[in-house]
Every structure is written in structure tokens, then in C-alpha cells.
mmCIF file of C-alpha atoms in Angstrom:
data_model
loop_
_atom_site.group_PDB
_atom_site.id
_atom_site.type_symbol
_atom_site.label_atom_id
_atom_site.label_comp_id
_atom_site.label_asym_id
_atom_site.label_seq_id
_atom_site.Cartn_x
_atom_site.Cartn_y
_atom_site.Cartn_z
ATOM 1 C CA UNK A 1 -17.071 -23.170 57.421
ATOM 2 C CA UNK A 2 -20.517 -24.221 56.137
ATOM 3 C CA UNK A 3 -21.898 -27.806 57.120
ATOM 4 C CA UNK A 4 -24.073 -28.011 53.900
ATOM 5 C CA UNK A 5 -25.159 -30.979 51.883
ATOM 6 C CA UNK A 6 -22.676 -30.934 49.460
ATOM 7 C CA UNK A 7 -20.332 -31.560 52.770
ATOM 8 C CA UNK A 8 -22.741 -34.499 54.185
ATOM 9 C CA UNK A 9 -22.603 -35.822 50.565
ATOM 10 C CA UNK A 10 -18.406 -35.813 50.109
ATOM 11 C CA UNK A 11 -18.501 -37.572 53.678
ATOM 12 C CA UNK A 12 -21.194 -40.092 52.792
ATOM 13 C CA UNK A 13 -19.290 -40.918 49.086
ATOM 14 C CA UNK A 14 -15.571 -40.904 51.343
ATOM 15 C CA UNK A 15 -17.474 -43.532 53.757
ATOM 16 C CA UNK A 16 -19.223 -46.079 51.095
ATOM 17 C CA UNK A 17 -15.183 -46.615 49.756
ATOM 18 C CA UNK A 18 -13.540 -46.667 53.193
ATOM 19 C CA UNK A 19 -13.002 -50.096 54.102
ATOM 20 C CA UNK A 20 -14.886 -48.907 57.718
ATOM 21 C CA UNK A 21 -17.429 -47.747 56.346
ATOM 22 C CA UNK A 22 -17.236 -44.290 57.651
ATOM 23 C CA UNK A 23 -15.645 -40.691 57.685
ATOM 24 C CA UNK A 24 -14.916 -38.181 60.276
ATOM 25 C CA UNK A 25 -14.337 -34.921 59.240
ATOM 26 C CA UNK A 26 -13.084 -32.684 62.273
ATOM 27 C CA UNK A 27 -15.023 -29.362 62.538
ATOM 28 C CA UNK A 28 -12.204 -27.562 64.759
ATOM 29 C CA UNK A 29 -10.363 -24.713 63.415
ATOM 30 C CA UNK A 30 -7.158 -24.508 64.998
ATOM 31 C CA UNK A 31 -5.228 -27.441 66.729
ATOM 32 C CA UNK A 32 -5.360 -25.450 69.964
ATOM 33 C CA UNK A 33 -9.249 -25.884 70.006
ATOM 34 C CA UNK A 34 -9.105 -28.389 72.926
ATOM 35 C CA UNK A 35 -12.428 -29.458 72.113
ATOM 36 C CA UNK A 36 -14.162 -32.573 69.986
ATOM 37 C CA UNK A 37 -16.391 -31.387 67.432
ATOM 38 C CA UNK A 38 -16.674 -33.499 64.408
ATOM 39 C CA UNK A 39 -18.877 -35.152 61.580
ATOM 40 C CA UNK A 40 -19.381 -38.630 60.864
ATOM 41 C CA UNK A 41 -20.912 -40.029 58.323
ATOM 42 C CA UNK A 42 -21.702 -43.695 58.764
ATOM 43 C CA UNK A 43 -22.967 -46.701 56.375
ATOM 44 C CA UNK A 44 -24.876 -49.407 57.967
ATOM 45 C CA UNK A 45 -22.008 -52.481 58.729
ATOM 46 C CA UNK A 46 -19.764 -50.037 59.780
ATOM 47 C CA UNK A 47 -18.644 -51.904 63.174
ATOM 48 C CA UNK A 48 -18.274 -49.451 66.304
ATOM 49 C CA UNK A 49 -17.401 -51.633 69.388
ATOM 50 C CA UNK A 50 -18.757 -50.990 72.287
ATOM 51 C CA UNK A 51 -17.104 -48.386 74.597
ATOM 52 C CA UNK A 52 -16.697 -46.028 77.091
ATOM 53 C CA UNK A 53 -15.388 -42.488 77.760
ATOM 54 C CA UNK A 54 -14.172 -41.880 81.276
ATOM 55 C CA UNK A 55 -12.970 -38.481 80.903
ATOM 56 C CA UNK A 56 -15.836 -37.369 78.704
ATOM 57 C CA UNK A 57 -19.649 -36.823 78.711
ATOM 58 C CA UNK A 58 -20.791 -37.192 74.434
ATOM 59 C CA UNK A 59 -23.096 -35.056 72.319
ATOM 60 C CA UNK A 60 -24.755 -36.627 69.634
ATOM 61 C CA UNK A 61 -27.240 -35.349 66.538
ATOM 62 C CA UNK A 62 -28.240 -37.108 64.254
ATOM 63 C CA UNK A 63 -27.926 -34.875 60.721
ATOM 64 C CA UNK A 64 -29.739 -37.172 58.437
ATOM 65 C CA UNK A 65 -30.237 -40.708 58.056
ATOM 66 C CA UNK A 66 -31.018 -43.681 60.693
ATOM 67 C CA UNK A 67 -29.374 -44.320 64.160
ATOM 68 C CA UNK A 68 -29.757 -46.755 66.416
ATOM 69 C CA UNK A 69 -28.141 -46.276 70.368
ATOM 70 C CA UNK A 70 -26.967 -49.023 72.741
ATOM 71 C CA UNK A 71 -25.988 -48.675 76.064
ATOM 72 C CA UNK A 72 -25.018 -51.408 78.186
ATOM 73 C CA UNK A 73 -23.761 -52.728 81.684
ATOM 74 C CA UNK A 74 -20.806 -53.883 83.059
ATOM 75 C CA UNK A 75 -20.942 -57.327 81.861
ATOM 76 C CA UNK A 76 -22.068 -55.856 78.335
ATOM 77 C CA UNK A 77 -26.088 -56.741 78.488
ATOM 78 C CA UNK A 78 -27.754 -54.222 76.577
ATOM 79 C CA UNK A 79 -30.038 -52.433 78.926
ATOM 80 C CA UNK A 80 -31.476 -49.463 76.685
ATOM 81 C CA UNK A 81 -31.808 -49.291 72.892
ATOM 82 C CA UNK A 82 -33.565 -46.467 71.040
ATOM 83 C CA UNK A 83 -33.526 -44.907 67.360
ATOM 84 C CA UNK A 84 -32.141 -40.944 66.497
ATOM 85 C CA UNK A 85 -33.939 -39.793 63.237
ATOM 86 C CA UNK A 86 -33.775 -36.064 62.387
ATOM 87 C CA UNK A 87 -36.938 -34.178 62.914
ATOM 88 C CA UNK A 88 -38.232 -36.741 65.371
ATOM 89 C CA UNK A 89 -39.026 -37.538 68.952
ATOM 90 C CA UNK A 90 -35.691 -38.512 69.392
ATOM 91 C CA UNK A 91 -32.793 -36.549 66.824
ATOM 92 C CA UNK A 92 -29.923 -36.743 69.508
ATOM 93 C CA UNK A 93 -28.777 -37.583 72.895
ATOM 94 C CA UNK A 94 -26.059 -37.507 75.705
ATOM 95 C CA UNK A 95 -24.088 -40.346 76.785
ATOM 96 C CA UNK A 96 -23.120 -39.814 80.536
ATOM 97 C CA UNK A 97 -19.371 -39.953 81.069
ATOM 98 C CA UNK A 98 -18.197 -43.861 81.578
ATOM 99 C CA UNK A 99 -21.660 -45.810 80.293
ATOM 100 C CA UNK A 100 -20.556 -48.138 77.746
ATOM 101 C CA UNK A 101 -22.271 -47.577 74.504
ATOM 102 C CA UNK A 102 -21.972 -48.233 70.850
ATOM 103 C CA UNK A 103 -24.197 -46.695 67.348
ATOM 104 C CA UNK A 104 -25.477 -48.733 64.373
ATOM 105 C CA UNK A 105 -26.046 -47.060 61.705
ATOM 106 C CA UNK A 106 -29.400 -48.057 60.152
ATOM 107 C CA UNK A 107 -29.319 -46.161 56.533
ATOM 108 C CA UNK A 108 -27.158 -45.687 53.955
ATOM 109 C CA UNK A 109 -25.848 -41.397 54.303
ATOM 110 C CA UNK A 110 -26.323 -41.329 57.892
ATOM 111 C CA UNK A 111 -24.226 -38.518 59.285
ATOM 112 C CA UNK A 112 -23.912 -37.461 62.429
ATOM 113 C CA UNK A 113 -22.100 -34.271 64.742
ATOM 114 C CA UNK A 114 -20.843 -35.703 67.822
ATOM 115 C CA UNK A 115 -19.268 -33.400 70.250
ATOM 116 C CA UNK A 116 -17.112 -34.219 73.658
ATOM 117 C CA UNK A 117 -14.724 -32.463 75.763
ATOM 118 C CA UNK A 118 -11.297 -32.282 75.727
ATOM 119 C CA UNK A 119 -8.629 -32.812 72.946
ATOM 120 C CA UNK A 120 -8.829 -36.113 71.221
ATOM 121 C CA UNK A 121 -7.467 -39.020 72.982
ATOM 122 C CA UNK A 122 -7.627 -42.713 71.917
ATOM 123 C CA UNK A 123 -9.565 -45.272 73.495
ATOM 124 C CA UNK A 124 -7.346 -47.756 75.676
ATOM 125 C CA UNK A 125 -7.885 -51.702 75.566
ATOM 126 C CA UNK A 126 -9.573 -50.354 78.986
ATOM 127 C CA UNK A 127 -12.111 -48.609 77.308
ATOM 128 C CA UNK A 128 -13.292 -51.298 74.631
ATOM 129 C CA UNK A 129 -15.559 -54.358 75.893
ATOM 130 C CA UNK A 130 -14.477 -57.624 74.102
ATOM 131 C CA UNK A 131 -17.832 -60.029 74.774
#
């Protein structure tokens, strides 16, 4: 498997017509691989709610495009905001296992590889802040 433009640009063209306004494209090769390892290409307005991962630490590079990072606390005040670019000061970053957090994508063919561990599970109502 290559991760080449011509991949960054199907994503990007499969997120613009998704009604989400993004794509995930899962880099693992076998269904054993009990690992996360995918792309994501993401147009700005694409909503991710702010969340949490209490069995995971996340890995996140920022590919191309614009990204902007919130983390927040408990009662959902945003306490740290920063931008990923690629070829920057900042092109990536960990979020610690349980701090809430969402992305905003900030230009149109942002992509980005985000890795965690552990086979995919879906978020619980738990896991999503409603403010």
C-alpha cells in the first residue's frame, strides 16, 4: 500500500459528496491487526463533537491542509487551542488518554493519519459531551 496523492485526492473528492463531510479510509491490512491506523480526509463544516477516549492515547499528523485542535475540561471550557499545518512548528500531536478533544478542519483537502490503540470501538453517549 502506497499513501500517495492520488489516494489523499480520492479521499478528499469521497469527503466534499459525503453528507459529513469526510472519509476514513482504514490503513490496516488484515482484520486481526488490533490496531487503529487510518486516513481522514476532512472539509471544513465537517462537525466532530467533542470527545474522549478512555481506553486510548491518539496520534495525529496532519498530511496536508489546515487543522485546528481543541481540548477541553470537564465542564467543556476550551482550555488549549492550537493549529497542525504540515511542514510547520506544529504538523501533529498526542491526545493523552481521557482529555476531551475535538478537530476543525480549516481547509478544503485536509487529510489527516490518526493512529490509536486497540481494535476499533465506538464512542458511548459516555464519551461524547453534549454542551
Amino acid at each position: 500500500m502506497k499513501l500517495d496523492i492520488s489516494l489523499l485526492d480520492t479521499l478528499t473528492a469521497q469527503g466534499k459528496v459525503n453528507p459529513r463531510l469526510r472519509q476514513a479510509y482504514d490503513l490496516r491490512t488484515t482484520p486481526e491487526d488490533s490496531s487503529q491506523r487510518i486516513l481522514n480526509a476532512m472539509e471544513p463544516g465537517t462537525i466532530i463533537p467533542i470527545h474522549r477516549h478512555r481506553s486510548t492515547t491518539e496520534t495525529v499528523v496532519v498530511l496536508r491542509g489546515k487543522l485546528r485542535q481543541n481540548f477541553y475540561d470537564d465542564a467543556g471550557h476550551l482550555t488549549e487551542s492550537f493549529i497542525a499545518v504540515p511542514n510547520s512548528d506544529i504538523m501533529g500531536f498526542s491526545v493523552e488518554l481521557g482529555r476531551w478533544h475535538n478537530s476543525e478542519s480549516l481547509a478544503s483537502g485536509t487529510v489527516i493519519m490518526e493512529c490509536k490503540d486497540g481494535k476499533y470501538e465506538p464512542l458511548g453517549e459516555e464519551d461524547i459531551m453534549n454542551i
